Structure formats: C-alpha cells, structure tokens
Short mmCIF file of C-alpha atoms in Angstrom, two decimals:
data_model
loop_
_atom_site.label_atom_id
_atom_site.label_comp_id
_atom_site.label_asym_id
_atom_site.label_seq_id
_atom_site.Cartn_x
_atom_site.Cartn_y
_atom_site.Cartn_z
CA MET D 1001 14.03 -8.79 -18.30
CA SER D 1002 13.41 -5.33 -19.74
CA ALA D 1003 11.53 -2.70 -17.77
CA ALA D 1004 8.74 -2.79 -20.32
CA GLY D 1005 8.42 -6.57 -20.25
CA ARG D 1006 8.94 -7.39 -16.60
CA LEU D 1007 6.22 -8.34 -14.18
CA GLN D 1008 4.90 -5.43 -12.10
CA ILE D 1009 2.46 -6.25 -9.31
CA GLY D 1010 0.43 -3.79 -7.28
CA LEU D 1011 -0.07 -5.13 -3.75
CA THR D 1012 -2.75 -3.70 -1.49
CA GLY D 1013 -4.94 -4.49 1.50
CA GLY D 1014 -6.52 -2.79 4.47
CA ILE D 1015 -4.77 -2.15 7.75
CA GLY D 1016 -4.22 -5.42 9.61
CA SER D 1017 -4.81 -7.54 6.51
CA GLY D 1018 -1.32 -9.03 6.49
CA LYS D 1019 -0.21 -7.14 3.40
CA SER D 1020 3.28 -6.46 4.75
CA THR D 1021 3.75 -10.15 5.50
CA VAL D 1022 2.74 -11.03 1.94
CA ALA D 1023 5.16 -8.38 0.65
CA ARG D 1024 8.05 -10.06 2.48
CA MET D 1025 7.02 -13.41 1.03
CA LEU D 1026 7.00 -11.98 -2.49
CA VAL D 1027 10.50 -10.62 -1.92
CA ALA D 1028 11.59 -14.10 -0.87
CA CYS D 1029 10.17 -15.35 -4.17
CA GLY D 1030 12.46 -12.97 -6.07
CA ALA D 1031 10.61 -9.67 -6.36
CA HIS D 1032 12.02 -6.24 -5.68
CA LEU D 1033 9.74 -4.36 -3.27
CA VAL D 1034 8.88 -0.70 -3.63
CA ASP D 1035 7.16 0.24 -0.38
CA THR D 1036 5.12 3.42 -0.78
CA ASP D 1037 4.47 3.62 2.97
CA ALA D 1038 8.23 3.68 3.59
CA ILE D 1039 8.58 6.35 0.90
CA ALA D 1040 5.86 8.43 2.59
CA ARG D 1041 7.64 8.13 5.94
CA ALA D 1042 10.91 9.31 4.37
CA LEU D 1043 9.18 12.23 2.66
CA THR D 1044 7.59 13.32 5.94
CA GLY D 1045 10.55 12.60 8.21
CA PRO D 1046 13.01 15.20 9.52
CA GLY D 1047 14.25 17.11 6.49
CA GLY D 1048 11.90 15.14 4.21
CA ALA D 1049 11.20 16.53 0.76
CA ALA D 1050 7.50 16.97 1.50
CA MET D 1051 7.92 18.89 4.75
CA PRO D 1052 8.26 22.44 3.35
CA ALA D 1053 5.02 22.10 1.37
CA LEU D 1054 3.20 20.45 4.29
CA ALA D 1055 4.32 23.12 6.76
CA ALA D 1056 3.38 25.90 4.36
CA HIS D 1057 -0.06 24.45 3.68
CA PHE D 1058 -1.10 23.13 7.10
CA GLY D 1059 0.93 25.35 9.41
CA PRO D 1060 3.68 24.75 11.99
CA GLN D 1061 1.31 22.86 14.29
CA VAL D 1062 1.69 19.72 12.14
CA VAL D 1063 5.49 19.83 12.42
CA SER D 1064 7.12 18.08 15.37
CA ALA D 1065 10.14 19.35 17.26
CA ASP D 1066 12.56 17.37 15.08
CA GLY D 1067 11.13 18.78 11.86
CA ALA D 1068 9.13 15.72 10.90
CA LEU D 1069 5.40 15.53 10.28
CA ASP D 1070 3.48 15.16 13.53
CA ARG D 1071 1.61 12.10 12.32
CA GLU D 1072 -0.85 12.01 15.21
CA ALA D 1073 -1.79 15.67 14.79
CA MET D 1074 -2.17 15.16 11.05
CA ARG D 1075 -4.19 11.97 11.56
CA LEU D 1076 -6.66 13.79 13.81
CA ARG D 1077 -7.13 16.54 11.24
CA VAL D 1078 -7.68 14.00 8.46
CA PHE D 1079 -10.21 12.07 10.54
CA ASN D 1080 -12.18 15.25 11.21
CA ASP D 1081 -12.11 16.82 7.74
CA ALA D 1082 -12.28 15.03 4.39
CA ASP D 1083 -10.93 18.13 2.65
CA VAL D 1084 -7.76 17.93 4.73
CA LYS D 1085 -7.30 14.35 3.56
CA ARG D 1086 -7.59 15.41 -0.09
CA GLN D 1087 -5.18 18.30 0.43
CA LEU D 1088 -2.64 16.03 2.12
CA GLU D 1089 -2.88 13.48 -0.68
CA ALA D 1090 -2.52 16.18 -3.34
CA ILE D 1091 0.86 17.09 -1.84
CA LEU D 1092 2.14 13.61 -1.04
CA HIS D 1093 0.89 11.36 -3.84
CA PRO D 1094 2.83 12.94 -6.72
CA LEU D 1095 6.02 12.84 -4.66
CA ILE D 1096 5.40 9.23 -3.64
CA GLY D 1097 4.69 8.19 -7.21
CA SER D 1098 7.81 9.88 -8.53
CA GLU D 1099 10.06 8.28 -5.91
CA ALA D 1100 8.44 4.86 -6.42
CA LEU D 1101 9.24 4.96 -10.13
CA HIS D 1102 12.77 6.15 -9.36
CA GLN D 1103 13.34 3.20 -7.02
CA ALA D 1104 11.86 0.78 -9.56
CA ALA D 1105 14.29 2.01 -12.20
CA GLN D 1106 17.23 1.07 -9.97
CA HIS D 1107 16.38 -2.64 -10.34
CA PRO D 1108 15.58 -3.25 -14.01
CA GLU D 1109 16.45 -6.93 -13.80
CA ARG D 1110 13.87 -8.00 -11.23
CA PRO D 1111 10.07 -8.28 -11.15
CA LEU D 1112 8.52 -5.50 -9.12
CA VAL D 1113 6.01 -5.39 -6.31
CA PHE D 1114 4.59 -1.97 -5.48
CA ASP D 1115 3.15 -2.06 -1.95
CA VAL D 1116 0.40 0.58 -2.17
CA PRO D 1117 -2.06 0.73 0.75
CA LEU D 1118 -4.30 3.18 -1.14
CA LEU D 1119 -4.12 1.49 -4.53
CA ALA D 1120 -7.89 1.08 -4.80
CA GLU D 1121 -8.39 4.74 -3.88
CA SER D 1122 -5.80 5.94 -6.40
CA GLN D 1123 -7.27 8.27 -9.01
CA GLY D 1124 -6.03 10.92 -11.40
CA PRO D 1125 -4.75 10.65 -14.98
CA ARG D 1126 -2.65 7.56 -14.23
CA PRO D 1127 -3.92 5.66 -11.16
CA TRP D 1128 -1.87 2.83 -9.72
CA ARG D 1129 -4.16 0.25 -11.35
CA ALA D 1130 -2.97 1.49 -14.75
CA ARG D 1131 0.72 1.34 -13.81
CA VAL D 1132 0.90 -2.37 -13.02
CA GLN D 1133 0.06 -5.58 -14.87
CA ARG D 1134 -1.45 -7.41 -11.92
CA VAL D 1135 -3.12 -6.35 -8.66
CA LEU D 1136 -3.01 -8.60 -5.61
CA VAL D 1137 -5.38 -7.82 -2.74
CA VAL D 1138 -4.84 -9.29 0.72
CA ASP D 1139 -8.24 -9.49 2.37
CA CYS D 1140 -9.77 -10.40 5.72
CA SER D 1141 -12.78 -9.46 7.81
CA VAL D 1142 -12.99 -6.14 9.62
CA GLU D 1143 -13.10 -8.03 12.92
CA THR D 1144 -9.80 -9.70 12.09
CA GLN D 1145 -8.29 -6.38 11.03
CA VAL D 1146 -9.18 -4.79 14.36
CA ALA D 1147 -7.91 -7.76 16.36
CA ARG D 1148 -4.56 -7.66 14.56
CA VAL D 1149 -4.18 -3.90 14.91
CA LEU D 1150 -4.82 -4.14 18.65
CA THR D 1151 -1.63 -6.21 19.00
CA ARG D 1152 0.35 -3.13 17.91
CA PRO D 1153 1.58 -0.76 20.63
CA GLY D 1154 -0.56 2.31 21.24
CA TRP D 1155 -3.59 1.29 19.18
CA THR D 1156 -7.18 1.22 20.39
CA ALA D 1157 -10.21 -0.40 18.80
CA ASP D 1158 -11.67 3.04 18.10
CA ALA D 1159 -8.51 4.22 16.33
CA ALA D 1160 -8.40 1.03 14.26
CA GLN D 1161 -12.04 1.42 13.25
CA ARG D 1162 -11.47 5.02 12.22
CA VAL D 1163 -8.55 4.06 9.99
CA ILE D 1164 -10.60 1.27 8.42
CA ALA D 1165 -13.43 3.73 7.77
CA GLN D 1166 -10.99 6.04 5.95
CA GLN D 1167 -9.80 3.25 3.66
CA ALA D 1168 -11.62 1.80 0.66
CA PRO D 1169 -14.29 -0.79 1.53
CA ARG D 1170 -13.29 -4.40 1.05
CA ALA D 1171 -15.61 -4.77 -1.93
CA VAL D 1172 -13.93 -1.85 -3.69
CA ARG D 1173 -10.46 -3.31 -3.17
CA ARG D 1174 -11.60 -6.69 -4.40
CA SER D 1175 -13.16 -5.10 -7.48
CA VAL D 1176 -9.75 -3.92 -8.74
CA ALA D 1177 -7.98 -7.21 -8.00
CA ASP D 1178 -6.61 -9.78 -10.40
CA ALA D 1179 -6.18 -12.09 -7.42
CA VAL D 1180 -7.40 -12.04 -3.83
CA ILE D 1181 -5.70 -13.88 -0.98
CA ALA D 1182 -8.16 -14.44 1.87
CA ASN D 1183 -5.81 -14.13 4.84
CA GLU D 1184 -8.25 -15.46 7.39
CA GLY D 1185 -7.36 -18.35 9.68
CA LEU D 1186 -4.21 -19.24 7.75
CA THR D 1187 -0.92 -20.23 9.32
CA LEU D 1188 2.18 -18.45 8.03
CA GLN D 1189 3.11 -21.65 6.21
CA GLN D 1190 -0.29 -21.81 4.49
CA LEU D 1191 -0.14 -18.13 3.58
CA ASP D 1192 3.35 -18.59 2.15
CA ALA D 1193 2.17 -21.54 0.07
CA GLU D 1194 -0.64 -19.42 -1.41
CA VAL D 1195 1.75 -16.58 -2.19
CA CYS D 1196 4.32 -18.87 -3.79
CA ALA D 1197 1.67 -20.58 -5.92
CA LEU D 1198 0.43 -17.24 -7.23
CA TRP D 1199 3.98 -16.05 -7.86
CA ALA D 1200 4.75 -19.17 -9.87
CA LEU D 1201 1.66 -18.52 -11.98
CA TRP D 1202 2.25 -14.82 -12.56
CA ALA D 1203 6.04 -14.83 -12.87
CA ALA D 1204 6.08 -17.36 -15.72
CA PRO D 1205 7.19 -15.42 -18.86
CA ALA D 1206 4.06 -16.38 -20.78
CA ALA D 1207 1.84 -15.03 -18.00
CA LEU D 1208 2.66 -11.44 -18.93
CA PHE D 1209 0.74 -11.89 -22.15
CA GLN D 1210 -2.28 -13.71 -20.69
CA PRO D 1211 -5.45 -12.17 -19.26
CA ALA D 1212 -5.44 -11.78 -15.51
CA GLY D 1213 -8.28 -12.64 -13.15
CA THR D 1214 -7.00 -15.38 -10.89
CA ALA D 1215 -8.71 -15.65 -7.51
CA VAL D 1216 -6.93 -17.46 -4.68
#
C-alpha cells in the first residue's frame, strides 16, 4: 500500500481512558504504531534533541541531574501558568511532528496509527486532524479516568484531576472523532472485539474512499 493510499488513524483519549490498551490492540490487528508520547520522552530524555532549547528557554531548574527534563518541575510550572504550557508546546510539538512523520516513513507497507494524546488540542497550519484519514477517540467518564490513574504508582486524585483539567474536555475530543469507543465497564475481551470490528471496517481498501463518521 502506498504512503498516499494507506490508512492513517489518529488515536486519542484522555488520561486513564485506556487509549494505550487500544493502541496495542490495533497493533495486533496489523497497524504500525507511532507513539507521540514515547517520542516526547525521547526528545526530553538525557541528551534528547529538545533539551538544549528547553534549558535555554526555561532555565537549568527544569533539567535533572542526568540531563533530562525534570518532568515534575515542568508539570508544576505548566499547571500554574498557561503561558508556560504554550511555550513548552511551541518547542516540543514541531519536533514531535517531524519525528512522527520520520517514523511513519520507515514503514510504508503498513497502515498507521498515530497515538496523539493532544490530538483534539492540536492547532496550527496543519493540525493532527488534517494529517490522518480517521480519528478514533477512546472515551470514559472523568470518575473512571481518576480511578484508573490512581492505580498508577505515585498518583493522587488531585494530580489526576489537574491533568484532566489541562486536557481537552470530553465533548471536544468527541467532536473531532470519526469513531468513539466508550471504554466504560468493558472487559478486555469486549474492548478487543470493538477494536477489531472497527479495524475490519476501516482497513478494508474501499473504506479509504468512503465518508467517515462511524460511532462505536
């Protein structure tokens, strides 16, 4: 399948929605995953390509002893100042986008899934919504999000709520979706069945030339 004609899915969802689980299921279906969170971690790790610009803009206090971004220090600054969030994104997002496209080009034979937590928030001359043919949103209630996040080491309910408040509201994510998977009260087997059914629908060659808008 050519790069121009292959299926390209944008996958998004709030923290604790189960988006990463759905991403793994799509890979099992045959997709190649481009994980923008993993790219961001590499860019901000020790010796990461984004670190010189981040250190120059925000100062040495956001750099940990190993040369990586001090994510907790940066998170606190973002929570307390919306301008800091915009400045951080202005540095990181172009680098993330460039590396995502580079990784995609390494696998021209496979359908692509771009895992983009901030897909709904993406703006600029070419937002993520314009780069993909289909957008899949994994959705659940805020209460479920918080409960899931609390199972992760080191998280508190307050921290989870603050992250959720920084992300796009559920209604905004759903408004950019071609399909929504309501990941609420599903077993892993039921979730996998939903994902596989949607994949079968979207991955059919004729589906690339049909209007989107499937809700699951």
